[in-house]
Amino acid sequence: MRTSFGRATIRTRLTLVMMSVVLLVLGFTGTLLILVDASSERERLLREVKSLSEVIETGSTAALAFRDSRALDELLASIGTIRSLAAACIYDETGMIVGSYLRTESPISCPPEPGSAGLESVGRNLWFRRVILLERRKIGTLVMVSDLTETYAKVRADIGVILVVLGLAAVLAFVLSGFAQRIISSPILRLASTARTVTHNRDTSIRASPESGAEMIDLIDSFNAMLAKIGEHDRERERLLQEARDAIRVRDDFMSIASHELRTPITPLKSQVQLIQRLVEKRQLASYPPERLESLLGVTDRQLSRLSSLVDDLLDVTRITAGRLELQRRAVRLGAVVRDVAERFLPQMGQFGSQVALELEDVEEGLWDRLRLEQVVTNLLTNALKYGEGKPVTLRTSTGLGSAVLTVQDRGLGVDPKDQAKIFERFERAVSSGHFGGLGLGLYITRQIVQAHEGEIGIESEPGKGSRFTVRLPLRRGREEREDLPRAIP
Amino acid sequence: MVRGIQRVSWMILLVARLTWAETQYSAEDVKCAYTLNFAKFIDWPPDVFGSPRDGFHICVPAQGAIADRMEALYSGQRVQNRAIELLKLSERDSWSRCQVAYLNGLAHGARERVLSALRGKPVLTIGESHEFNREGGVIQLRHAGVHIRFSVNLNAAEKARLRISSKLLKLAEEVR
Ligand SMILES: Nc1ncnc2c1ncn2[C@@H]1O[C@H](COP(=O)(O)OP(=O)(O)O)[C@@H](O)[C@H]1O
Ligand SMILES: [Mg+2]
């Protein structure tokens, strides 16, 4: 629950706090001073009256004993000059007044009965009673009446002074709290207005200007740090959004390419299948020239394998994205893998018109996934043939720095330096889809496989002069993994 | 209101003082009380008293009426921290063992004889005749209306080695 004090402005609160502190402290001290003053005044009075009463007692015994009222009156009158004494009365042992002094200007009288000894407050008066003894026998009583009017007047004057001081202090506190407010709350107000500007303009580049005071410095620093953080977060969000947009655009591009790529082999496949169907229906299949049938089936087979390799690539990408690329490591010689792949390509070589040269150094066995390595070599060789413009292609194996090294070099199209990093990403291509078919997945999958083998892949290329892709595969694996390997290597 | 109270209190005061003046005590009683009070304001030389248990001797003529009043009033009383012993004496008795000799009631001749016998002795002599001080008596009483006044022969007191308090002297009508 919020009190009205809680809702008040800092200025009001500060003023209230300061004024109440000042008034409380001063009021307390003032009251204390008055109390101490009044009690010491009363104390002083009492001391005075007591010593006076002793004098009167010794002076009055004889007069009392001989019932000399005149002498008693004279005695009392002689000490009646004391200012605070309003009246003094002497009673004999029967309680009759036998001597008295009354200050004429004061409206005070002797009490009719002497009463018991001691001090008594009656209205504005202090009655002090003393028994008068002669040879240990009570012969009378002295009653002295002190007038406290003056003491009260003094206290009243004190209260007046303190009230005036309190008033002045309140004014001073009010003025001072104004100053204090300027020191304390104006930086806060400036900070608040900065915060409002930031919210209103949605501009996190604004910064609060520095203020003095340890807490304010802290607050401003944290405020600015917070703004910086918010700005950072905004930029990061913007970047992620851009990334997501890019990814969507890439995926959309891919979808159109993929559908085109997948459909390309299907149309000839369909027409070939229909041709064969017609031949079967007309029972002319047996009479169809065998070399033409062979070439027909050969085309069909190529289209099918193209389709299946496209589908394989897509499956691989899905697998890699899902983190399910598992390697079946066996002892493998890199040279053997390259030779096998190259031999498998021999039938298609003519199609590209490129000479493929093998320069295979004998490289140590490594623990690799053979099928995946074949995929690597296939992808790189396919690219070299595809983008090699019919110029010679060289496949090279060697050993270097504890790794098996494979280079695939062509003298064709080359890759622009700005695209060189990009081509290893998913769906990224540096050529137009019109001229060269492809999903832009080959290099992506290749790099994923190489990295799964803890290896690396790089490109050196000059546009128009050809490209060289280099793959390095470490011959020894990281220590901890090597421990639990089957001892397959002799 | 305040003035009213003041006036009333003044009246109470006046009434009280009148009452004291017209005391209900008889003159004899007052004299008895005075005699005792005198003893309270006078110092005797220390060699007067033998042992601390000795009484304080107040002597009075046996045949006077005041002797009986004194006997009644003084019984059980103390003065100078001693029990009062009232001695009723005749002219022929020795008065020198008294601390106070109340001589009223003796015939003129007898009083003179006792006084001359006591001259220089530490005895407080009290009398009422208007010649008493002159005859060498220390304190002389006098009726003055309703009051009883006294005068002191300081010379006689000094001869008797009695020290009379200044408080008492202040109240005396006359000090010779
Ligand atoms: N040997 C090469 N010469 C020139 N450009 C190449 C070569 N290899 C790859 N590229 C470029 O890299 C891109 C990505 O290759 P890749 O991932 O295999 O996809 P695809 O071959 O399906 O286009 C290719 O589109 C091409 O622009
Ligand atoms: Mg490719």
XYZ file of C-alpha atoms and ligand atoms in Angstrom:
694
model
C 0.000 0.000 0.000
C 1.298 3.450 -0.861
C 0.883 6.280 1.575
C 0.441 9.824 0.352
C 4.008 10.364 1.618
C 5.131 7.561 -0.698
C 3.478 9.294 -3.663
C 4.869 12.733 -2.833
C 7.714 14.154 -4.908
C 11.273 13.891 -3.699
C 11.199 17.606 -3.011
C 8.197 17.383 -0.702
C 9.558 14.324 1.022
C 12.957 15.891 1.508
C 11.413 19.044 2.915
C 9.177 17.054 5.252
C 12.016 14.835 6.448
C 14.422 17.692 6.970
C 11.898 19.887 8.708
C 10.651 17.147 10.973
C 14.203 16.157 11.901
C 15.154 19.733 12.697
C 11.933 20.414 14.594
C 12.128 17.133 16.498
C 15.732 17.632 17.547
C 15.271 21.264 18.478
C 11.941 20.631 20.184
C 13.432 17.799 22.173
C 16.492 19.798 23.232
C 14.333 22.800 24.024
C 11.950 20.809 26.175
C 14.869 19.181 27.929
C 16.490 22.571 28.543
C 13.267 23.967 29.945
C 12.741 20.954 32.189
C 16.324 21.065 33.450
C 16.088 24.824 33.898
C 12.791 24.638 35.754
C 13.932 21.837 38.009
C 17.247 23.521 38.809
C 15.374 26.754 39.486
C 13.082 24.909 41.864
C 16.095 23.228 43.432
C 17.781 26.581 43.934
C 14.621 27.976 45.464
C 14.353 25.065 47.802
C 17.967 25.412 48.933
C 17.423 29.100 49.543
C 14.244 28.497 51.505
C 15.831 25.734 53.559
C 18.837 27.774 54.618
C 16.558 30.693 55.316
C 14.349 28.530 57.468
C 17.356 27.492 59.532
C 18.178 31.121 60.202
C 14.586 31.823 61.162
C 14.432 28.814 63.423
C 17.468 29.769 65.473
C 16.373 33.366 65.590
C 12.828 32.623 66.603
C 13.196 30.130 69.438
C 13.497 32.694 72.231
C 10.738 34.907 70.856
C 8.506 31.868 70.503
C 9.327 30.688 74.007
C 8.420 34.081 75.428
C 5.506 34.616 73.046
C 6.910 37.801 71.647
C 4.971 38.338 68.412
C 6.627 41.644 67.749
C 10.041 40.079 67.862
C 8.862 37.322 65.523
C 7.392 39.812 63.072
C 10.628 41.796 63.110
C 12.663 38.683 62.538
C 10.505 37.601 59.580
C 10.459 41.107 58.128
C 14.271 41.225 58.247
C 14.574 38.158 56.037
C 11.478 38.989 53.990
C 13.606 40.963 51.553
C 14.394 37.734 49.712
C 12.600 38.120 46.433
C 11.096 34.675 46.036
C 9.657 34.666 49.546
C 6.008 35.641 49.329
C 5.070 34.892 52.900
C 6.473 33.399 56.082
C 4.439 32.455 59.123
C 5.294 31.110 62.527
C 2.790 29.039 64.504
C 3.007 28.116 68.143
C 2.727 24.545 69.281
C -1.072 24.827 69.375
C -1.209 25.866 65.709
C -1.919 29.531 66.174
C -0.170 32.081 64.030
C 2.182 34.076 66.265
C 4.364 35.808 63.730
C 4.049 36.526 60.052
C 5.487 38.279 57.068
C 3.406 38.910 53.959
C 4.881 40.558 50.926
C 2.282 43.200 50.382
C 2.187 43.142 46.603
C 1.684 39.394 46.408
C -1.784 37.885 46.844
C -0.509 35.173 49.129
C -1.519 34.283 52.657
C -0.408 31.954 55.392
C -2.136 28.615 55.373
C -4.586 28.493 58.297
C -3.072 25.233 59.612
C 0.657 24.641 59.867
C 0.391 21.036 58.599
C 3.240 18.519 58.611
C 6.855 19.327 57.903
C 8.210 19.225 54.380
C 7.576 20.584 50.925
C 4.235 21.039 49.227
C 3.196 22.603 45.932
C 0.043 24.651 46.171
C -0.960 26.306 42.913
C 1.838 28.620 41.914
C 3.324 28.474 45.399
C 5.768 26.247 47.134
C 5.063 25.719 50.830
C 7.956 24.758 52.989
C 7.281 23.760 56.586
C 9.784 23.394 59.375
C 9.187 22.430 62.974
C 10.861 24.768 65.466
C 12.510 22.923 68.320
C 13.809 24.134 71.641
C 15.796 21.575 73.577
C 14.275 18.882 71.313
C 10.734 19.946 72.078
C 8.476 21.317 69.406
C 7.613 24.846 70.318
C 6.187 25.910 66.974
C 6.155 25.605 63.194
C 7.582 27.798 60.481
C 5.805 27.917 57.136
C 7.485 29.673 54.219
C 5.598 30.335 51.017
C 7.679 30.767 47.889
C 6.180 32.433 44.910
C 6.848 30.471 41.703
C 5.274 33.105 39.471
C 8.694 34.349 38.530
C 9.937 30.836 37.790
C 6.899 30.230 35.625
C 7.479 33.515 33.869
C 11.046 32.441 33.214
C 9.853 29.096 31.798
C 7.308 30.914 29.659
C 10.056 33.175 28.347
C 12.180 30.082 27.639
C 9.292 28.476 25.750
C 8.833 31.670 23.770
C 12.512 31.757 22.835
C 12.437 28.101 21.838
C 9.305 28.595 19.733
C 10.980 31.474 17.936
C 14.092 29.337 17.398
C 11.910 26.483 16.139
C 10.199 28.812 13.692
C 13.514 30.135 12.412
C 14.865 26.576 12.187
C 11.802 25.482 10.217
C 12.325 28.310 7.736
C 16.027 27.467 7.501
C 15.252 23.765 7.036
C 12.790 24.668 4.302
C 15.370 26.764 2.474
C 18.118 24.181 2.984
C 15.904 21.349 1.787
C 15.400 23.392 -1.380
C 19.166 23.353 -1.887
C 19.410 19.693 -0.960
C 16.623 18.922 -3.407
C 18.563 20.628 -6.159
C 21.610 18.540 -5.287
C 19.784 15.240 -4.850
C 16.733 15.146 -7.035
C 17.660 17.217 -10.073
C 20.157 14.602 -11.358
C 17.444 11.987 -10.854
C 14.933 14.139 -12.715
C 17.431 14.615 -15.578
C 18.014 10.861 -15.653
C 14.260 10.262 -15.688
C 13.856 12.639 -18.628
C 16.673 10.845 -20.480
C 14.878 7.552 -19.835
C 11.644 9.077 -21.190
C 13.464 10.298 -24.319
C 14.927 6.834 -24.871
C 11.504 5.197 -24.513
C 9.774 7.804 -26.633
C 12.288 7.914 -29.506
C 13.203 4.215 -29.289
C 16.788 5.394 -29.503
C 19.228 3.419 -27.385
C 22.213 5.403 -28.630
C 21.272 8.256 -26.269
C 23.381 8.325 -23.090
C 22.663 9.969 -19.746
C 25.124 12.774 -19.021
C 27.391 12.247 -16.003
C 26.299 13.599 -12.608
C 28.162 14.091 -9.353
C 27.663 11.985 -6.233
C 28.838 8.408 -5.767
C 25.356 6.847 -6.013
C 24.441 8.985 -9.001
C 27.687 8.058 -10.776
C 26.839 4.421 -10.143
C 23.257 4.846 -11.280
C 24.215 6.742 -14.449
C 26.907 4.180 -15.271
C 24.483 1.281 -14.854
C 21.831 3.171 -16.784
C 24.213 3.789 -19.667
C 25.485 0.214 -19.488
C 21.863 -0.937 -19.641
C 21.237 1.254 -22.688
C 24.363 -0.169 -24.340
C 23.148 -3.701 -23.575
C 19.710 -2.960 -24.975
C 21.295 -1.465 -28.099
C 23.499 -4.532 -28.449
C 20.501 -6.809 -28.058
C 18.581 -4.800 -30.652
C 21.426 -5.125 -33.140
C 21.804 -8.824 -32.364
C 18.085 -9.348 -32.912
C 18.304 -7.400 -36.157
C 21.213 -9.593 -37.250
C 19.384 -12.823 -36.347
C 16.317 -11.579 -38.169
C 18.422 -10.807 -41.250
C 20.032 -14.235 -40.978
C 16.639 -15.892 -40.754
C 15.408 -13.897 -43.752
C 18.516 -14.864 -45.712
C 18.054 -18.490 -44.742
C 14.469 -18.401 -45.908
C 15.486 -16.770 -49.207
C 18.235 -19.396 -49.700
C 15.781 -22.167 -48.914
C 13.207 -20.748 -51.352
C 15.878 -20.484 -54.055
C 16.903 -24.024 -53.268
C 13.344 -25.262 -53.512
C 12.964 -23.857 -57.005
C 16.382 -25.185 -58.040
C 15.756 -28.540 -56.383
C 12.391 -29.020 -58.032
C 13.900 -28.063 -61.364
C 16.905 -30.333 -60.822
C 14.743 -33.243 -59.763
C 12.394 -32.801 -62.653
C 15.126 -32.514 -65.279
C 15.984 -36.248 -65.338
C 12.356 -37.312 -64.923
C 11.105 -36.037 -68.315
C 13.582 -38.061 -70.489
C 13.158 -41.027 -68.118
C 9.429 -40.943 -68.676
C 9.700 -40.704 -72.455
C 12.198 -43.580 -72.554
C 9.975 -45.757 -70.351
C 6.974 -44.880 -72.616
C 9.008 -45.782 -75.710
C 9.895 -49.175 -74.240
C 6.235 -49.654 -73.177
C 5.095 -48.955 -76.747
C 7.659 -51.405 -78.119
C 6.400 -54.036 -75.664
C 2.734 -53.381 -76.626
C 3.487 -53.700 -80.336
C 5.649 -56.777 -79.662
C 8.458 -54.989 -81.458
C 10.909 -55.103 -78.550
C 12.622 -58.182 -80.010
C 13.011 -56.500 -83.398
C 14.341 -53.216 -81.923
C 18.044 -52.753 -82.831
C 20.072 -53.902 -79.858
C 22.645 -51.027 -79.971
C 19.850 -48.473 -79.830
C 18.152 -50.296 -76.982
C 21.493 -50.369 -75.174
C 22.044 -46.634 -75.563
C 18.432 -46.036 -74.515
C 18.904 -48.031 -71.331
C 22.297 -46.366 -70.777
C 20.654 -42.916 -70.799
C 17.934 -44.183 -68.522
C 20.524 -45.516 -66.102
C 22.435 -42.179 -66.071
C 19.262 -40.242 -65.395
C 18.392 -42.625 -62.588
C 21.815 -42.406 -60.981
C 21.691 -38.614 -61.256
C 18.331 -38.644 -59.496
C 19.559 -41.013 -56.854
C 22.702 -38.935 -56.240
C 20.544 -35.809 -55.877
C 18.346 -37.618 -53.403
C 21.474 -38.945 -51.622
C 22.816 -35.402 -51.307
C 19.535 -34.197 -49.850
C 19.502 -37.095 -47.421
C 23.101 -36.341 -46.427
C 22.262 -32.700 -45.780
C 19.314 -33.719 -43.655
C 21.512 -36.140 -41.768
C 24.256 -33.549 -41.226
C 21.756 -30.931 -40.112
C 20.330 -33.420 -37.637
C 23.880 -34.205 -36.463
C 23.597 -37.828 -37.488
C 26.666 -38.072 -39.733
C 28.220 -41.276 -38.398
C 31.552 -42.511 -39.601
C 32.424 -46.162 -40.108
C 36.155 -45.948 -39.586
C 38.314 -48.595 -41.129
C 41.932 -48.635 -42.180
C 41.905 -46.978 -45.577
C 44.566 -45.874 -48.070
C 43.748 -42.518 -49.637
C 45.466 -43.370 -52.934
C 43.279 -46.478 -53.359
C 40.094 -44.481 -52.790
C 41.100 -41.860 -55.377
C 42.045 -44.530 -57.934
C 38.708 -46.367 -57.465
C 36.652 -43.209 -57.859
C 38.614 -42.128 -60.911
C 38.139 -45.529 -62.509
C 34.425 -45.395 -61.795
C 34.323 -42.022 -63.604
C 36.106 -43.338 -66.653
C 32.861 -44.047 -68.614
C 31.621 -40.473 -68.057
C 34.914 -38.756 -68.818
C 34.132 -38.430 -72.463
C 31.035 -36.415 -71.680
C 33.202 -33.611 -70.135
C 36.124 -33.952 -72.508
C 38.688 -33.510 -69.739
C 41.860 -35.529 -69.269
C 42.150 -36.735 -65.668
C 45.691 -37.279 -64.449
C 46.487 -39.173 -61.244
C 49.656 -38.330 -59.327
C 49.388 -40.664 -56.372
C 52.164 -40.743 -53.817
C 51.999 -43.678 -51.456
C 50.273 -42.317 -48.345
C 50.071 -44.120 -44.997
C 46.823 -45.824 -44.023
C 44.350 -43.777 -41.999
C 41.279 -44.677 -39.969
C 38.601 -43.212 -42.151
C 35.110 -43.905 -43.459
C 35.817 -45.224 -46.925
C 32.403 -44.531 -48.472
C 32.452 -40.961 -47.137
C 35.937 -40.391 -48.531
C 34.734 -41.673 -51.898
C 31.949 -39.114 -51.656
C 34.551 -36.375 -51.022
C 36.655 -37.382 -54.022
C 33.537 -37.797 -56.180
C 32.222 -34.348 -55.313
C 35.534 -32.603 -55.915
C 36.167 -34.518 -59.161
C 32.598 -33.869 -60.384
C 33.055 -30.147 -59.737
C 36.436 -30.136 -61.475
C 34.936 -31.815 -64.531
C 31.758 -29.723 -64.391
C 33.500 -26.345 -64.025
C 36.781 -27.388 -65.703
C 35.767 -26.342 -69.212
C 37.167 -29.542 -70.646
C 40.702 -28.701 -69.545
C 42.866 -31.313 -67.837
C 42.198 -32.214 -64.244
C 44.810 -33.497 -61.826
C 44.186 -35.597 -58.698
C 47.137 -35.686 -56.346
C 47.815 -37.440 -53.040
C 50.748 -36.765 -50.708
C 51.789 -36.695 -47.036
C 52.355 -33.466 -45.153
C 52.604 -32.493 -41.439
C 51.055 -35.750 -40.196
C 48.190 -35.553 -42.677
C 47.211 -37.204 -45.874
C 46.758 -34.475 -48.484
C 44.466 -34.645 -51.495
C 44.461 -31.921 -54.127
C 42.039 -31.680 -57.006
C 43.113 -29.174 -59.617
C 41.382 -27.958 -62.746
C 42.174 -25.188 -65.213
C 38.627 -24.000 -65.787
C 36.233 -21.382 -64.529
C 37.782 -20.603 -61.168
C 36.007 -18.957 -58.247
C 35.882 -15.257 -57.534
C 37.726 -14.522 -54.232
C 34.576 -13.038 -52.702
C 32.702 -16.301 -53.286
C 35.469 -18.619 -52.099
C 34.248 -18.902 -48.515
C 30.610 -18.918 -49.494
C 30.658 -21.930 -51.793
C 31.200 -24.281 -48.843
C 27.845 -23.255 -47.365
C 24.551 -24.995 -47.952
C 22.765 -24.193 -51.225
C 25.437 -21.608 -52.108
C 26.638 -21.513 -55.689
C 28.916 -19.135 -57.553
C 27.498 -19.921 -60.983
C 24.078 -19.314 -62.501
C 21.709 -22.232 -62.319
C 20.935 -21.761 -66.000
C 24.338 -22.895 -67.227
C 25.252 -25.505 -64.670
C 22.779 -27.730 -62.878
C 23.349 -28.499 -59.238
C 21.948 -27.970 -55.763
C 24.978 -26.240 -54.233
C 25.238 -29.073 -51.703
C 28.344 -30.936 -52.881
C 31.001 -28.720 -51.257
C 28.898 -28.328 -48.115
C 28.650 -32.099 -47.647
C 32.327 -32.471 -48.555
C 33.430 -30.016 -45.908
C 31.173 -31.626 -43.272
C 32.697 -35.049 -44.011
C 36.263 -33.654 -43.897
C 35.561 -31.887 -40.607
C 34.026 -35.051 -39.148
C 37.412 -36.648 -39.875
C 39.047 -33.729 -38.002
C 40.482 -32.556 -41.280
C 40.195 -29.339 -43.276
C 39.446 -28.224 -46.788
C 40.494 -25.085 -48.626
C 40.400 -23.505 -52.072
C 42.969 -21.561 -54.056
C 41.541 -20.136 -57.215
C 41.862 -17.381 -59.746
C 38.825 -16.730 -61.908
C 39.398 -17.928 -65.460
C 42.563 -19.847 -64.559
C 41.140 -22.734 -62.544
C 40.808 -23.870 -58.963
C 42.726 -26.091 -56.613
C 40.870 -27.739 -53.712
C 43.095 -29.134 -50.961
C 41.878 -31.625 -48.361
C 44.011 -32.499 -45.316
C 43.101 -35.564 -43.243
C 45.086 -36.203 -40.044
C 46.710 -39.666 -40.031
C 46.524 -39.913 -36.203
C 43.392 -39.122 -34.286
C 43.096 -37.233 -30.986
C 44.671 -39.264 -28.137
C 41.579 -40.103 -26.052
C 39.719 -41.485 -29.042
C 42.701 -43.509 -30.194
C 42.718 -45.472 -26.926
C 39.395 -47.228 -27.461
C 39.929 -48.032 -31.122
C 40.087 -51.595 -32.303
C 43.684 -52.541 -33.214
C 42.841 -52.741 -36.904
C 46.058 -51.066 -38.013
C 48.976 -53.474 -38.282
C -11.137 36.829 43.864
C -7.431 36.903 44.712
C -7.915 40.089 46.701
C -10.798 38.395 48.540
C -8.601 35.505 49.575
C -5.948 37.954 50.723
C -8.403 39.856 52.843
C -9.813 36.692 54.396
C -6.337 35.444 55.208
C -5.481 38.721 56.894
C -8.556 38.367 58.978
C -7.653 34.814 59.961
C -4.214 36.083 60.946
C -5.612 38.848 63.140
C -8.015 36.501 64.874
C -5.211 34.019 65.510
C -2.960 36.664 67.016
C -5.717 38.008 69.243
C -6.344 34.526 70.548
C -2.703 34.135 71.487
C -2.658 37.441 73.322
C -5.732 36.604 75.371
C -4.211 33.345 76.402
C -6.355 31.053 78.448
C -3.375 30.346 80.674
C -3.256 32.073 84.017
C -0.501 34.534 84.826
C 0.952 31.976 87.235
C 1.183 29.400 84.442
C 2.912 31.875 82.189
C 5.404 32.665 84.910
C 6.064 28.938 85.375
C 6.645 28.533 81.649
C 8.884 31.623 81.508
C 10.986 30.384 84.373
C 11.599 27.149 82.528
C 12.279 28.992 79.245
C 14.834 31.301 80.889
C 16.775 28.229 81.942
C 16.855 27.129 78.321
C 18.601 30.313 77.146
C 21.151 30.526 79.937
C 24.388 28.585 80.383
C 25.614 27.636 83.837
C 29.310 27.141 84.578
C 30.070 23.436 84.155
C 31.318 22.937 87.730
C 27.781 23.594 89.008
C 26.687 20.097 88.261
C 28.314 17.164 89.949
C 27.444 14.070 88.005
C 25.452 13.917 84.732
C 22.645 12.287 86.668
C 22.210 15.259 88.975
C 18.865 17.003 88.567
C 18.265 20.581 87.592
C 17.244 22.340 90.762
C 14.512 24.915 90.652
C 13.829 26.397 94.062
C 10.669 28.158 95.122
C 9.354 29.465 98.460
C 7.380 26.625 99.993
C 4.502 28.737 101.201
C 3.690 30.512 97.885
C 0.769 29.467 95.619
C 3.090 29.174 92.596
C 5.002 26.297 94.220
C 2.083 23.950 93.659
C 1.617 25.142 90.028
C 5.276 24.507 89.355
C 5.105 21.107 90.912
C 2.178 20.255 88.641
C 3.688 21.711 85.451
C 7.319 20.617 85.840
C 6.734 16.991 86.739
C 8.531 14.800 84.212
C 10.017 17.798 82.350
C 13.692 18.281 81.518
C 15.868 21.302 80.993
C 19.544 21.524 80.059
C 19.212 17.781 79.497
C 18.521 17.182 83.163
C 15.408 16.147 85.025
C 13.833 19.021 86.905
C 13.868 18.764 90.662
C 11.614 21.272 92.325
C 12.777 22.269 95.801
C 10.305 24.058 98.055
C 12.447 26.038 100.510
C 12.008 28.428 103.406
C 13.978 31.569 104.103
C 16.282 29.732 106.437
C 17.226 26.974 103.970
C 20.395 27.156 101.930
C 19.469 28.359 98.409
C 22.937 27.997 97.012
C 22.351 24.468 95.678
C 19.652 25.855 93.353
C 20.265 26.587 89.655
C 17.125 28.725 89.516
C 15.744 30.550 92.560
C 12.256 31.893 92.081
C 12.079 34.421 94.879
C 8.606 35.891 94.517
C 6.461 35.221 97.545
C 9.256 35.879 100.070
C 8.863 38.851 102.367
C 10.988 41.858 101.530
C 13.537 41.237 104.266
C 13.799 37.553 103.643
C 14.289 38.099 99.866
C 17.148 40.535 100.552
C 18.829 38.075 102.843
C 18.575 35.225 100.368
C 19.795 37.466 97.537
C 22.827 38.608 99.504
C 23.564 35.002 100.464
C 23.469 34.033 96.782
C 25.630 36.933 95.561
C 28.422 35.608 93.329
C 26.916 32.096 93.364
C 25.868 30.559 89.975
C 22.151 30.819 90.672
C 19.597 32.426 88.367
C 17.443 34.577 90.574
C 13.960 35.534 89.374
C 11.725 38.005 91.108
C 8.772 40.228 90.587
C 9.289 43.215 92.825
C 10.066 46.366 90.913
C 13.276 46.674 92.939
C 14.417 43.146 92.200
C 17.128 43.984 89.644
C 18.435 46.788 91.776
C 18.625 44.482 94.794
C 20.956 42.260 92.747
C 18.337 39.853 91.261
C 19.138 38.687 87.684
C 15.678 38.635 86.058
C 12.801 40.838 87.035
C 9.270 40.102 85.760
C 6.599 42.743 85.142
C 2.935 42.582 84.261
C 2.178 44.716 81.203
C -1.500 44.359 80.437
C -2.091 40.814 79.291
C 1.643 40.330 78.660
C 4.425 39.568 81.037
C 7.713 41.380 80.308
C 11.120 40.967 81.850
C 14.313 42.883 82.412
C 17.830 41.593 83.071
C 20.593 42.692 85.427
C 23.557 41.692 83.296
C 26.046 42.716 85.973
C 24.482 40.364 88.508
C 24.418 37.588 85.873
C 28.104 38.032 85.167
C 28.916 37.930 88.872
C 26.941 34.699 89.112
C 28.953 33.376 86.073
C 25.734 32.897 84.089
C 25.922 33.327 80.319
C 22.649 34.705 79.003
C 21.875 34.092 75.337
C 21.705 37.162 73.167
C 18.379 35.874 71.917
C 16.984 36.241 75.389
C 18.590 39.612 75.909
C 17.015 40.814 72.690
C 13.602 40.113 74.130
C 14.296 41.862 77.427
C 12.496 45.114 78.124
C 15.570 46.467 79.744
C 19.103 45.262 80.270
C 20.991 46.897 83.056
N 36.287 -26.760 -59.528
C 35.493 -25.660 -59.503
N 35.729 -24.620 -60.370
C 34.929 -23.544 -60.320
N 33.900 -23.360 -59.494
C 33.630 -24.397 -58.664
C 34.391 -25.564 -58.617
N 33.900 -26.365 -57.642
C 32.824 -25.712 -57.133
N 32.659 -24.545 -57.745
C 31.628 -23.535 -57.413
O 31.132 -23.870 -56.181
C 29.726 -24.002 -56.238
C 29.261 -25.032 -55.251
O 29.647 -26.328 -55.644
P 28.882 -27.537 -55.158
O 28.669 -27.372 -53.697
O 29.570 -28.741 -55.605
O 27.481 -27.366 -55.858
P 27.074 -27.672 -57.368
O 28.213 -28.349 -57.955
O 25.845 -28.490 -57.202
O 26.811 -26.332 -57.953
C 29.437 -24.324 -57.594
O 28.119 -23.937 -57.953
C 30.492 -23.534 -58.329
O 30.017 -22.199 -58.526
Mg 29.018 -30.105 -57.123
